Short mmCIF file of C-alpha atoms in Angstrom, two decimals:
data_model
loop_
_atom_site.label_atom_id
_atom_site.label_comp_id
_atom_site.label_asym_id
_atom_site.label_seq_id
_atom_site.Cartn_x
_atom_site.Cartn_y
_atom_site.Cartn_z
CA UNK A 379 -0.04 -13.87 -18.56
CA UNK A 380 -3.10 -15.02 -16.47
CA UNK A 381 -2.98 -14.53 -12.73
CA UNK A 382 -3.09 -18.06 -12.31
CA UNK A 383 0.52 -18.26 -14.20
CA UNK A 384 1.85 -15.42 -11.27
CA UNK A 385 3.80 -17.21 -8.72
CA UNK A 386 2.18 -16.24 -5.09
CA UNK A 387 4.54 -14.70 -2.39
CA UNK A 388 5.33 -17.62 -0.70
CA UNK A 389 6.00 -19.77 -3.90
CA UNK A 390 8.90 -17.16 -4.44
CA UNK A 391 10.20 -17.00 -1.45
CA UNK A 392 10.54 -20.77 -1.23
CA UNK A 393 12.21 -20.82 -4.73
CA UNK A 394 15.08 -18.05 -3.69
CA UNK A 395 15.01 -20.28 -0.36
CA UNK A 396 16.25 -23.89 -2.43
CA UNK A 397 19.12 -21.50 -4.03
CA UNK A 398 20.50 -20.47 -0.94
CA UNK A 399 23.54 -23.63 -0.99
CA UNK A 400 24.33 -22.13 -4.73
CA UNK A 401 24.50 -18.71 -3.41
CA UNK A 402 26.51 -19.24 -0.63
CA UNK A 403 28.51 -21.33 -2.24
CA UNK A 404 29.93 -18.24 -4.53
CA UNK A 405 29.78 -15.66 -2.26
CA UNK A 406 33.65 -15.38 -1.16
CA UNK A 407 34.01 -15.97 -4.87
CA UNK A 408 32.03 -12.81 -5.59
CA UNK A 409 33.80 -10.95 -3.21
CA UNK A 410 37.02 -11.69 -4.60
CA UNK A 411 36.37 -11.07 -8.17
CA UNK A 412 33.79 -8.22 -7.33
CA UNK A 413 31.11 -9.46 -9.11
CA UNK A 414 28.38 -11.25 -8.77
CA UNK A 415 28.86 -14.65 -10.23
CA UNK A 416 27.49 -15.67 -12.97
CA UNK A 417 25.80 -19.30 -12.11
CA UNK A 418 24.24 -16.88 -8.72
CA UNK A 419 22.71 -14.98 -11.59
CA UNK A 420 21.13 -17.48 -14.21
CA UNK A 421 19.75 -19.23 -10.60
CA UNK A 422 17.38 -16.13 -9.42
CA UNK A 423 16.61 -15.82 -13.57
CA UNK A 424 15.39 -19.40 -12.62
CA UNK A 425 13.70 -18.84 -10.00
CA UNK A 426 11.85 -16.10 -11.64
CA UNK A 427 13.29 -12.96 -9.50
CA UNK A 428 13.91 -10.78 -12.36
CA UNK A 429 10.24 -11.14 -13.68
CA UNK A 430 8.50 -9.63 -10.26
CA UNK A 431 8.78 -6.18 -11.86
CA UNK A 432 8.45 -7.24 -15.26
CA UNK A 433 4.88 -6.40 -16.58
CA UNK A 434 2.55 -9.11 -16.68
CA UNK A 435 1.93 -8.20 -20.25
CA UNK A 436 5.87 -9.33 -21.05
CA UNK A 437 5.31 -12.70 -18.93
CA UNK A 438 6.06 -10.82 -15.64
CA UNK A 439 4.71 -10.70 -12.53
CA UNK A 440 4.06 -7.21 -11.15
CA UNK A 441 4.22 -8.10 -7.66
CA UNK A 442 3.77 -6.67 -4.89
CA UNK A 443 6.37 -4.62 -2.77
CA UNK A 444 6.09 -7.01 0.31
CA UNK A 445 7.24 -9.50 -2.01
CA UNK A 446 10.14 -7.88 -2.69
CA UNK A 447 10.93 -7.29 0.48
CA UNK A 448 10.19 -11.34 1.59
CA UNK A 449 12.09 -12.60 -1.51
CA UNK A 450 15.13 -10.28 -0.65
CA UNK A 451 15.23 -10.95 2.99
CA UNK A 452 15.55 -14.08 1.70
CA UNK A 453 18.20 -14.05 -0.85
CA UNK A 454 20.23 -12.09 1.95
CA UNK A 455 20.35 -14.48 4.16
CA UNK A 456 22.45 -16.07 1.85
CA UNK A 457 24.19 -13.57 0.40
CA UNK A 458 24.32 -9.76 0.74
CA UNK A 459 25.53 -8.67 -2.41
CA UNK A 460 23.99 -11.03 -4.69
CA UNK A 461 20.29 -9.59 -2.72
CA UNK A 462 21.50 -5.90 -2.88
CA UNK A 463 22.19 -6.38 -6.93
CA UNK A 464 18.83 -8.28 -7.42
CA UNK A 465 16.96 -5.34 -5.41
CA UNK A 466 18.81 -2.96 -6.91
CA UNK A 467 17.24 -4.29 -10.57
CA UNK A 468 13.51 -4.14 -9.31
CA UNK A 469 13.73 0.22 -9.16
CA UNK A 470 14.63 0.64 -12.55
CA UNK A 471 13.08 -2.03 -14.34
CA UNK A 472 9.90 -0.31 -12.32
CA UNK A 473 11.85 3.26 -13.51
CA UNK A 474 11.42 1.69 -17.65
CA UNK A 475 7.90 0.63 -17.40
CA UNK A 476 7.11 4.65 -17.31
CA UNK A 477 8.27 4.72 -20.99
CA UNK A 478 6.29 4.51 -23.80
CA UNK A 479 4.96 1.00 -25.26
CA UNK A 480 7.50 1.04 -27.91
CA UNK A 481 10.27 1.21 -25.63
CA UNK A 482 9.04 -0.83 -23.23
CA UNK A 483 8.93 -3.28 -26.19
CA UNK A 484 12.26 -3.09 -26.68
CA UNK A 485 13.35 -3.53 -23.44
CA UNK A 486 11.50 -6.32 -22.28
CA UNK A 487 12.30 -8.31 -25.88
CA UNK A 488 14.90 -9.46 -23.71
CA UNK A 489 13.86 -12.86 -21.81
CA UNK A 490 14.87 -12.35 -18.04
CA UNK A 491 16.49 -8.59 -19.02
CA UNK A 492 18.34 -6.56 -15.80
CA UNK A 493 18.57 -3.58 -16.07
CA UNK A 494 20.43 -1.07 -13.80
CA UNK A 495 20.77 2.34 -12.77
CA UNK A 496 21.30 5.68 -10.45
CA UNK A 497 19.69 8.89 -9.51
CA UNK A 498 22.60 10.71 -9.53
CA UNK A 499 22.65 13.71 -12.10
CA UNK A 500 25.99 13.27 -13.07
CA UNK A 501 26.33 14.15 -16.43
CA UNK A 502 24.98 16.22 -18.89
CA UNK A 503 22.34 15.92 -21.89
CA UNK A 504 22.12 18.49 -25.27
CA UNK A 505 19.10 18.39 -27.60
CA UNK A 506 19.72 17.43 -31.16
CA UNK A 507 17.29 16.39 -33.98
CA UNK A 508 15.33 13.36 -32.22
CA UNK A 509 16.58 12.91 -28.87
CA UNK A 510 19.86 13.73 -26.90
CA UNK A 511 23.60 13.38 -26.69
CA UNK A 512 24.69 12.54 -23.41
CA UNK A 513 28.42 12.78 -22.13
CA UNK A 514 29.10 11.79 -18.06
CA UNK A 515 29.68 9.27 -15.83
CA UNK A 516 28.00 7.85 -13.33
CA UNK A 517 28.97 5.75 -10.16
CA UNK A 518 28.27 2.74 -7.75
CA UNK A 519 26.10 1.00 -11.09
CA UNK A 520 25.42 -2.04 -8.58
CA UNK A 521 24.43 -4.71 -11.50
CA UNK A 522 25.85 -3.43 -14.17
CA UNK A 523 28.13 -6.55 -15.38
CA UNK A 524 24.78 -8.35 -15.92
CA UNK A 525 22.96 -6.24 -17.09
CA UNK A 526 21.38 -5.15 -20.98
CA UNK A 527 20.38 -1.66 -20.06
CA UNK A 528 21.36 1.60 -17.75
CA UNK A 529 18.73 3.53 -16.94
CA UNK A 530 20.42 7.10 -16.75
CA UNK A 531 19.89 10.62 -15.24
CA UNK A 532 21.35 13.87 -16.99
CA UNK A 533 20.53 17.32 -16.62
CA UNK A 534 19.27 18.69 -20.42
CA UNK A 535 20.53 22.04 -20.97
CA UNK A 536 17.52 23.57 -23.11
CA UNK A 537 17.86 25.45 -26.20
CA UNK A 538 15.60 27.97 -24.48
CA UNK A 539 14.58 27.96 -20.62
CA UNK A 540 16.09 26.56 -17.58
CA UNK A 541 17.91 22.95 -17.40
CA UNK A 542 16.30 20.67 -15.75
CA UNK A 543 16.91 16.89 -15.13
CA UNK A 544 15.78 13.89 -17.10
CA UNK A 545 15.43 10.50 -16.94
CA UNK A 546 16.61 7.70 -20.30
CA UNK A 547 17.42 4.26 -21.04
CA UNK A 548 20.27 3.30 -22.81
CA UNK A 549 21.58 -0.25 -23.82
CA UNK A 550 24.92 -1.22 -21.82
CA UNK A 551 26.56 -1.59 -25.25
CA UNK A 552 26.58 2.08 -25.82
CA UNK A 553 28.58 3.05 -22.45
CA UNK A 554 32.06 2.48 -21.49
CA UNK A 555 32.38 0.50 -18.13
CA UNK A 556 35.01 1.47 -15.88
CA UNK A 557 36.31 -1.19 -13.56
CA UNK A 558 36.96 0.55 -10.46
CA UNK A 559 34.80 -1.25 -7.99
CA UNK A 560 37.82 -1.87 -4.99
CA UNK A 561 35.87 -1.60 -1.75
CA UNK A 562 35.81 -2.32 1.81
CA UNK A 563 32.10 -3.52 1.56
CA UNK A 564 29.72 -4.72 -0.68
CA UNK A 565 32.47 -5.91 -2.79
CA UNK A 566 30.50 -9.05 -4.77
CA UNK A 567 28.07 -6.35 -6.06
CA UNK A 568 30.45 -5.48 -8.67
CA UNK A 569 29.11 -1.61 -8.82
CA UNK A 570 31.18 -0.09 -11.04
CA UNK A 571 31.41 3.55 -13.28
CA UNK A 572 29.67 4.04 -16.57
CA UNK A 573 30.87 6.23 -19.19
CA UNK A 574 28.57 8.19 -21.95
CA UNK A 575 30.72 9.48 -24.66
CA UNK A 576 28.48 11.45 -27.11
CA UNK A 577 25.98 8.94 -26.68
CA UNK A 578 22.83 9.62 -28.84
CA UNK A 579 19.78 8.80 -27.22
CA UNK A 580 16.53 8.91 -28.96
CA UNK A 581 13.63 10.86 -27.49
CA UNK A 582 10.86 8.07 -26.80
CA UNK A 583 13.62 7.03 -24.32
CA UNK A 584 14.21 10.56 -22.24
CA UNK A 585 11.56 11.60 -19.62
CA UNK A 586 10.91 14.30 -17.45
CA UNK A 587 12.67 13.53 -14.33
CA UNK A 588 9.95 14.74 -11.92
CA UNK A 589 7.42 13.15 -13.42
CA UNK A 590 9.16 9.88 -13.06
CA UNK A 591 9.61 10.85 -9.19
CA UNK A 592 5.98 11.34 -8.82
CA UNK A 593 4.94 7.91 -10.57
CA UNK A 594 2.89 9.72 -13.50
CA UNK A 595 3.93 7.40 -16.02
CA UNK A 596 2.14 4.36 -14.79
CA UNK A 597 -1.47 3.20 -15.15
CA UNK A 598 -3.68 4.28 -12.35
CA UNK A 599 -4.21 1.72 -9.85
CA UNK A 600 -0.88 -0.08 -10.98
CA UNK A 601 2.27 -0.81 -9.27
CA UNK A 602 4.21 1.74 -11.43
CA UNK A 603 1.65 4.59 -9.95
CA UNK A 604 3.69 5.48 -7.15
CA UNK A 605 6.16 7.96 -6.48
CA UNK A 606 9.59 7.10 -7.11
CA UNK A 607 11.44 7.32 -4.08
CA UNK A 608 8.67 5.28 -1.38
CA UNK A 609 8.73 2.58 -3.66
CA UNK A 610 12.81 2.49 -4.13
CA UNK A 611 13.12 2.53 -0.47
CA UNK A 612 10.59 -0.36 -0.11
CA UNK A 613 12.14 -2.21 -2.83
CA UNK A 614 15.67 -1.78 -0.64
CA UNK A 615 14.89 -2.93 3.09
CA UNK A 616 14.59 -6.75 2.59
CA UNK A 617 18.48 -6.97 1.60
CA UNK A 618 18.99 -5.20 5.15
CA UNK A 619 17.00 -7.36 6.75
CA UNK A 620 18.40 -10.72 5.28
CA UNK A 621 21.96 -9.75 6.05
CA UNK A 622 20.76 -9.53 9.97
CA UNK A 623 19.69 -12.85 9.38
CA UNK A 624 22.86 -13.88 7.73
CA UNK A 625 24.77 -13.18 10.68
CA UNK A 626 22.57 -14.13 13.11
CA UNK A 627 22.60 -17.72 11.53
CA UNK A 628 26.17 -17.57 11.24
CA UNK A 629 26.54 -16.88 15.04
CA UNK A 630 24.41 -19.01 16.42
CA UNK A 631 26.21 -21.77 14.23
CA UNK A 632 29.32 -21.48 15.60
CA UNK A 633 28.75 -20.92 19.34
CA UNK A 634 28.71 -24.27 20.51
CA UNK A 635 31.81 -25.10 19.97
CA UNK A 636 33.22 -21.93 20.68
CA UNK A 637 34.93 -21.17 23.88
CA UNK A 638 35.67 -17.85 25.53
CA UNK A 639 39.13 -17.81 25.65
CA UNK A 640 41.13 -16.76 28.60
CA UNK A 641 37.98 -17.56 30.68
CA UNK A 642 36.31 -21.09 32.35
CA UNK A 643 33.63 -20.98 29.49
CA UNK A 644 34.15 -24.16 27.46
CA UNK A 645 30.69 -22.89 25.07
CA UNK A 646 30.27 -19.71 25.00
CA UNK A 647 26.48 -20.27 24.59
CA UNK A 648 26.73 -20.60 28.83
CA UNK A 649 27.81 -17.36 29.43
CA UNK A 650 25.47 -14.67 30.16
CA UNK A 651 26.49 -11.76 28.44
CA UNK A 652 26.08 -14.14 25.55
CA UNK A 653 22.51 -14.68 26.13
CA UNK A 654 22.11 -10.43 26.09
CA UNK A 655 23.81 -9.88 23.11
CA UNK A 656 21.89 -12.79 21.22
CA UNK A 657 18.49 -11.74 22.18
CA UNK A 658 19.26 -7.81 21.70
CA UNK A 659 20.42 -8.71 18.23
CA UNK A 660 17.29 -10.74 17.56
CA UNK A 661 15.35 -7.76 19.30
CA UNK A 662 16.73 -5.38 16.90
CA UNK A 663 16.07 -7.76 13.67
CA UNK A 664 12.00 -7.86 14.58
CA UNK A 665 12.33 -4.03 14.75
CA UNK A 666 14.24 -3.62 11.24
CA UNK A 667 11.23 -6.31 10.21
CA UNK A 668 8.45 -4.06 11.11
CA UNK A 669 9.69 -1.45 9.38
CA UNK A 670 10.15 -2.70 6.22
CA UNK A 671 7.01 -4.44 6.78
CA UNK A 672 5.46 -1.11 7.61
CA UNK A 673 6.90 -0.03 5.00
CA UNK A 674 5.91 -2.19 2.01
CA UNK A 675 2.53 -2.18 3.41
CA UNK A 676 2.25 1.76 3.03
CA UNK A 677 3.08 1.66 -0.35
CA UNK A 678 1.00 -1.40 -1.31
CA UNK A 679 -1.77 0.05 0.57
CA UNK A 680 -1.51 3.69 -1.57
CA UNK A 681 -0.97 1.41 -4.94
CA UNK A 682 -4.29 -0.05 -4.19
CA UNK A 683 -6.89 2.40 -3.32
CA UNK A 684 -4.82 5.25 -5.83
CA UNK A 685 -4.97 7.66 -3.11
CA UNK A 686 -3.06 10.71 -3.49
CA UNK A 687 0.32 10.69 -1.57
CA UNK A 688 0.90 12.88 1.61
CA UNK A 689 3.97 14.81 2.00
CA UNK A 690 4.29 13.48 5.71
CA UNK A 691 4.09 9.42 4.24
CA UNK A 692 6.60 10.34 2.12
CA UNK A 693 8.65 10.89 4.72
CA UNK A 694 7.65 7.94 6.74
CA UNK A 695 8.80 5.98 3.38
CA UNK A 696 12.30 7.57 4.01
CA UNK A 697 12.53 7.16 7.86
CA UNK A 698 11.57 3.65 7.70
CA UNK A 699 14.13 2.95 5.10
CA UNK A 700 16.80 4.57 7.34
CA UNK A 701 15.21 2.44 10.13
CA UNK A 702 15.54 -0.76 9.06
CA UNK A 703 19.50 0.28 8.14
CA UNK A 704 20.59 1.46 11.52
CA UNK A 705 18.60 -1.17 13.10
CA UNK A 706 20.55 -4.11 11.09
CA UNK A 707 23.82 -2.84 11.38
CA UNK A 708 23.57 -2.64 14.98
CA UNK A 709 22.06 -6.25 15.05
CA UNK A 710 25.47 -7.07 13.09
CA UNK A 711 27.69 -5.18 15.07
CA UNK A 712 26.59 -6.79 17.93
CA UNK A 713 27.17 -10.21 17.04
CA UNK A 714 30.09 -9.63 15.40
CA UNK A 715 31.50 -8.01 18.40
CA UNK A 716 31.03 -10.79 20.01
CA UNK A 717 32.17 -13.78 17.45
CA UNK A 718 36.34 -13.05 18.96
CA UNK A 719 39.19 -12.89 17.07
CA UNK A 720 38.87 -15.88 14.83
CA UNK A 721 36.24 -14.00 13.00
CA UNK A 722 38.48 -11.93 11.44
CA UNK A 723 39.69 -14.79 8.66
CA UNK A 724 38.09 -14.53 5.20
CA UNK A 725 36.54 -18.24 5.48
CA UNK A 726 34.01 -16.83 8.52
CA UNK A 727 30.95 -15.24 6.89
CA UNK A 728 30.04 -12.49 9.69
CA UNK A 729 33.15 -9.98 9.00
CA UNK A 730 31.84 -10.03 5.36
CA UNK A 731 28.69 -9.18 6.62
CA UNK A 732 29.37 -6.50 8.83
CA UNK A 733 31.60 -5.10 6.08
CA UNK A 734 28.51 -5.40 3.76
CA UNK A 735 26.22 -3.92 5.55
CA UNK A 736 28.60 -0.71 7.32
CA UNK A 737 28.68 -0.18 3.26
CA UNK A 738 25.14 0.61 2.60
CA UNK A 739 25.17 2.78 5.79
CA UNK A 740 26.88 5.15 4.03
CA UNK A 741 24.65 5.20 0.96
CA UNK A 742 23.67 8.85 0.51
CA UNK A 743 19.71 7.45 0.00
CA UNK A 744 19.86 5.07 2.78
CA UNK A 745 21.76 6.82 5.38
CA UNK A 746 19.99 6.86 8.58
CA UNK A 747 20.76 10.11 9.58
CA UNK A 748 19.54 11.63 6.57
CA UNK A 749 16.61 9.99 6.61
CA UNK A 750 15.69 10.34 10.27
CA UNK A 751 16.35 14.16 9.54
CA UNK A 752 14.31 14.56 6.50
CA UNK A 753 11.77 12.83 8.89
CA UNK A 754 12.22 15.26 11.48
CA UNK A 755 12.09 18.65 9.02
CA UNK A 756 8.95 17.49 7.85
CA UNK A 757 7.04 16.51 11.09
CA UNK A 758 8.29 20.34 12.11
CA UNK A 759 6.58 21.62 9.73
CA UNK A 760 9.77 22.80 6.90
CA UNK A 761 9.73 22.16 3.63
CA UNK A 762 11.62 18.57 2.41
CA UNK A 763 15.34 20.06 1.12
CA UNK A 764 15.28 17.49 -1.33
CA UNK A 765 13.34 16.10 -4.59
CA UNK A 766 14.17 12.64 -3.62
CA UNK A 767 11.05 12.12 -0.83
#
């Protein structure tokens, strides 16, 4: 694919913009069936959001991770789930182009192909002649109903020496879903359990899990040179930021006709206290911006020039991903706080929002305490207790 043939930023962002009635449109429908739904999907194939990760040497893209984070905000601001499932492809279809050509071949034989994934060791690998045999289960697979291929972590229990985790792909087709997505948030993103039962995978498809976290897979100078985790959290933040959005728009598009009940407001656009919690919303929105901004541009930045990466801007990478999430959950709280008791019904978009987002506030990567921690350990000097920075 010549550059010419690579949509620019903007170009994408306009295209996820024009699909914003369809999205909408399903989203209570997602939520109720858990699920993305399936016309949602087959739109952002459309509109070419499952090729920005997608080597340009399968038709894709490669772009940038400011672009993800532009074309997410965007796709949030229509729908949370349906952006947190599309962001949630762009890390491991980054995670598969560390794989050999041959399985990259395979993989991206597959016109528009999702694939999904975790970093959670939660099962267990043996070595047999070729490859492994895998048996676990893993959980919160956001993606995974629309998907052709898991990529999956396991810790391989050597013949000889100490186990140690790896990274493999396997098609969807070998694992058992289990349908036990029943949440309080984040309910359209149908992120459900999937089961390995003595599945054989073949060794051109099992890497090294470190090496994976440290981006030596990809060619130098490339987008898939990186280390793992700043580019997962980068690839995150624009979902955050387009749910803000979401319920900012949603606010603001009911207040007019809104009164304050119990009060002599007839719009509660004239009272004061409105006018503070609107612009301390907004005020917290440009915050979680610049940080994912910042954020994207630290990674693009160390893509480009190849340099190696610091231990301290790995831990910026993880700060301002915990950033951006406390800063657009209290920009929703706010405003939902102050959208009164008709808010509660199902038809009003903001409780779905706030819902959505108090959900990925408790994911164990995105927490903001654990990344403003992590943050802390490392600017004092300690050692990161984790491989995930």
């Amino acid at each position: 694919m010549s550059s010419t043939d690579v949509p620019t930023r903007e170009e994408l962002v306009r295209r996820v913009a024009e699909l914003a009635p369809v999205l909408k449109k399903h989203a209570n429908w997602s939520e109720q069936n858990r699920r993305v739904h399936d016309e949602s999907i087959e739109a952002l194939a459309e509109a070419g959001v499952f090729k920005m990760r997608r080597p340009k040497r399968y038709g894709g893209f490669e772009a940038d991770t400011r672009t993800l984070v532009d074309v997410a905000t965007e796709i949030g601001r229509a729908d949370g789930s349906t952006s947190w499932v599309a962001s949630v492809y762009t890390i491991p279809t980054w995670m598969a182009c560390h794989f050999p050509e041959a399985v990259q071949d395979e993989v991206f034989a597959t016109p528009d192909v999702r694939v999904c994934g975790t970093l959670s060791p939660s099962a267990m690998a043996a070595p047999v002649d070729g490859g492994v045999v895998v048996n676990g289960k893993w959980g919160f697979i956001s993606g995974a109903l629309h998907a052709q291929w898991q990529e999956v972590i396991a810790i391989l229990v050597p013949a000889e020496g100490e186990p140690y985790p790896i990274m493999a792909l396997v098609p969807l087709s070998d694992l058992l879903i289990v349908d036990d997505w029943d949440t309080a948030g984040l309910r359209g993103t149908g992120s459900v359990s999937t089961v390995a039962q003595d599945v054989f995978i073949p060794a051109e498809r099992v890497l090294p899990l470190p090496a994976v976290l440290e981006g030596q897979g990809g060619a130098p100078g490339s987008i898939y040179r990186s280390p793992l985790l700043p580019v997962a959290a980068a690839s995150s933040v624009g979902t955050l930021v387009g749910m803000a959005k979401s319920a900012q728009d949603s606010f603001l598009k009911r207040l007019p006709d809104r009164k304050i009940t119990y009060t002599a407001y007839e719009s509660q656009r004239e009272a004061p206290i409105t006018h503070h919690q609107v612009a301390e919303s907004a005020l917290k929105i440009d915050e979680a911006q610049f940080h994912a901004h910042r954020l994207s541009t630290l990674v693009d930045t160390k893509t480009a020039d190849g340099s190696p990466w610091k231990l301290e801007e790995r831990a910026i990478a993880r700060a301002d991903l915990g950033a951006v999430v406390r800063l657009a959950k209290d920009s929703i709280d706010i405003l939902a706080g102050a959208s009164g008791g008709s808010s509660i019904y199902h038809g009003i978009p903001i409780q779905r929002i706030a819902r959505d987002v108090a959900a990925v506030n408790l994911h164990a990567l995105m927490h903001p305490n654990t990344n403003t921690e992590l943050y802390g350990r490392v600017l004092c000097g300690l050692e990161p207790n984790t491989l995930y920075i």
